[in-house]
mmCIF file of C-alpha atoms in Angstrom:
data_model
loop_
_atom_site.group_PDB
_atom_site.id
_atom_site.type_symbol
_atom_site.label_atom_id
_atom_site.label_comp_id
_atom_site.label_asym_id
_atom_site.label_seq_id
_atom_site.Cartn_x
_atom_site.Cartn_y
_atom_site.Cartn_z
ATOM 1 C CA MET A 1393 -7.220 13.693 -0.011
ATOM 2 C CA GLU A 1394 -6.380 10.911 -2.442
ATOM 3 C CA VAL A 1395 -7.039 12.005 -5.790
ATOM 4 C CA GLN A 1396 -9.012 9.059 -7.782
ATOM 5 C CA TYR A 1397 -8.938 8.437 -11.657
ATOM 6 C CA ASN A 1398 -12.544 6.955 -12.254
ATOM 7 C CA VAL A 1399 -13.645 9.197 -14.360
ATOM 8 C CA ASP A 1400 -14.627 8.580 -18.539
ATOM 9 C CA ILE A 1401 -16.364 11.155 -20.424
ATOM 10 C CA VAL A 1402 -18.494 9.110 -23.407
ATOM 11 C CA ASP A 1403 -20.551 10.907 -26.287
ATOM 12 C CA ASP A 1404 -24.023 9.660 -25.021
ATOM 13 C CA TYR A 1405 -25.466 9.250 -29.283
ATOM 14 C CA THR A 1406 -22.568 7.963 -30.833
ATOM 15 C CA GLY A 1407 -20.864 6.106 -27.474
ATOM 16 C CA GLU A 1408 -17.574 7.275 -28.651
ATOM 17 C CA VAL A 1409 -15.247 7.715 -25.096
ATOM 18 C CA TYR A 1410 -13.478 10.987 -25.237
ATOM 19 C CA ARG A 1411 -11.466 10.588 -22.119
ATOM 20 C CA GLU A 1412 -11.056 7.055 -19.772
ATOM 21 C CA GLY A 1413 -9.767 6.946 -16.586
ATOM 22 C CA VAL A 1414 -8.763 10.637 -15.563
ATOM 23 C CA SER A 1415 -9.912 12.025 -12.306
ATOM 24 C CA GLU A 1416 -12.902 14.937 -11.854
ATOM 25 C CA ALA A 1417 -11.574 17.891 -11.921
ATOM 26 C CA SER A 1418 -9.873 17.019 -15.609
ATOM 27 C CA ALA A 1419 -12.428 15.779 -16.936
ATOM 28 C CA LEU A 1420 -14.412 18.950 -15.800
ATOM 29 C CA VAL A 1421 -11.474 21.320 -17.502
ATOM 30 C CA TYR A 1422 -12.013 19.042 -20.571
ATOM 31 C CA ILE A 1423 -15.757 19.497 -20.743
ATOM 32 C CA ASN A 1424 -15.610 23.379 -20.281
ATOM 33 C CA GLU A 1425 -12.478 23.888 -22.619
ATOM 34 C CA SER A 1426 -14.179 21.309 -25.561
ATOM 35 C CA GLU A 1427 -16.121 23.935 -27.609
ATOM 36 C CA TRP A 1428 -17.803 21.288 -29.343
ATOM 37 C CA ILE A 1429 -18.782 19.605 -26.260
ATOM 38 C CA ARG A 1430 -22.768 21.254 -25.743
ATOM 39 C CA LYS A 1431 -23.308 20.053 -22.652
ATOM 40 C CA VAL A 1432 -23.777 17.001 -19.789
ATOM 41 C CA VAL A 1433 -26.617 14.849 -20.488
ATOM 42 C CA LYS A 1434 -26.312 12.581 -17.344
ATOM 43 C CA GLU A 1435 -24.098 10.974 -15.024
ATOM 44 C CA THR A 1436 -23.771 7.394 -14.121
ATOM 45 C CA LYS A 1437 -22.264 5.808 -11.654
ATOM 46 C CA GLU A 1438 -21.188 2.090 -11.381
ATOM 47 C CA ASP A 1439 -19.811 0.180 -8.370
ATOM 48 C CA VAL A 1440 -17.092 -2.208 -9.683
ATOM 49 C CA PRO A 1441 -16.626 -4.612 -6.582
ATOM 50 C CA GLY A 1442 -13.050 -5.672 -5.438
ATOM 51 C CA SER A 1443 -11.244 -9.118 -5.227
ATOM 52 C CA SER A 1444 -8.949 -11.010 -3.768
ATOM 53 C CA ILE A 1445 -5.949 -8.105 -5.141
ATOM 54 C CA ASP A 1446 -8.286 -5.275 -6.323
ATOM 55 C CA ASP A 1447 -9.903 -2.447 -4.347
ATOM 56 C CA PRO A 1448 -13.402 -1.758 -5.248
ATOM 57 C CA ILE A 1449 -14.286 1.287 -7.055
ATOM 58 C CA ILE A 1450 -16.791 3.461 -8.207
ATOM 59 C CA ILE A 1451 -16.442 4.341 -12.324
ATOM 60 C CA ARG A 1452 -18.226 7.715 -12.775
ATOM 61 C CA THR A 1453 -19.208 8.638 -16.577
ATOM 62 C CA PHE A 1454 -20.471 11.827 -17.847
ATOM 63 C CA TRP A 1455 -22.523 11.811 -20.866
ATOM 64 C CA VAL A 1456 -21.797 14.600 -23.092
ATOM 65 C CA GLU A 1457 -23.827 15.880 -26.152
ATOM 66 C CA THR A 1458 -21.903 17.204 -29.171
ATOM 67 C CA THR A 1459 -24.597 16.745 -31.653
ATOM 68 C CA THR A 1460 -28.170 16.362 -32.356
ATOM 69 C CA ALA A 1461 -29.613 13.803 -34.272
ATOM 70 C CA ALA A 1462 -30.751 16.054 -36.530
ATOM 71 C CA GLU A 1463 -27.203 17.005 -37.233
ATOM 72 C CA GLU A 1464 -25.768 13.111 -36.905
ATOM 73 C CA GLN A 1465 -28.389 12.578 -40.203
ATOM 74 C CA LYS A 1466 -27.336 15.398 -42.075
ATOM 75 C CA LYS A 1467 -24.388 13.943 -41.991
ATOM 76 C CA ARG A 1468 -25.065 10.308 -43.142
ATOM 77 C CA GLU A 1469 -26.752 12.192 -45.993
ATOM 78 C CA ALA A 1470 -24.274 14.159 -47.131
ATOM 79 C CA THR A 1471 -22.170 11.063 -47.177
ATOM 80 C CA ARG A 1472 -24.167 8.709 -48.782
ATOM 81 C CA GLU A 1473 -24.827 11.205 -51.306
ATOM 82 C CA PHE A 1474 -20.857 11.274 -51.573
ATOM 83 C CA TRP A 1475 -19.904 7.780 -51.781
ATOM 84 C CA GLY A 1476 -23.215 7.049 -54.513
ATOM 85 C CA TYR A 1477 -24.956 4.523 -52.057
#
């Protein structure tokens, strides 16, 4: 079986990309070993058509939750207070 390196791990709230173009097995290991990743919120698939020089591929994205909106708001408020704006 051929290993496909077309899985991304992205923060669902901030859009930050943590891993890009890795295998599914590697992505799942990373998610399970990262204590700061709370859970996988959703998984999406994007079909990328091929061209005359490329084969079509499917890009899978694991959208993960690392923080809540309330926690992010507290961080913003603390930053605002620290910088005085």
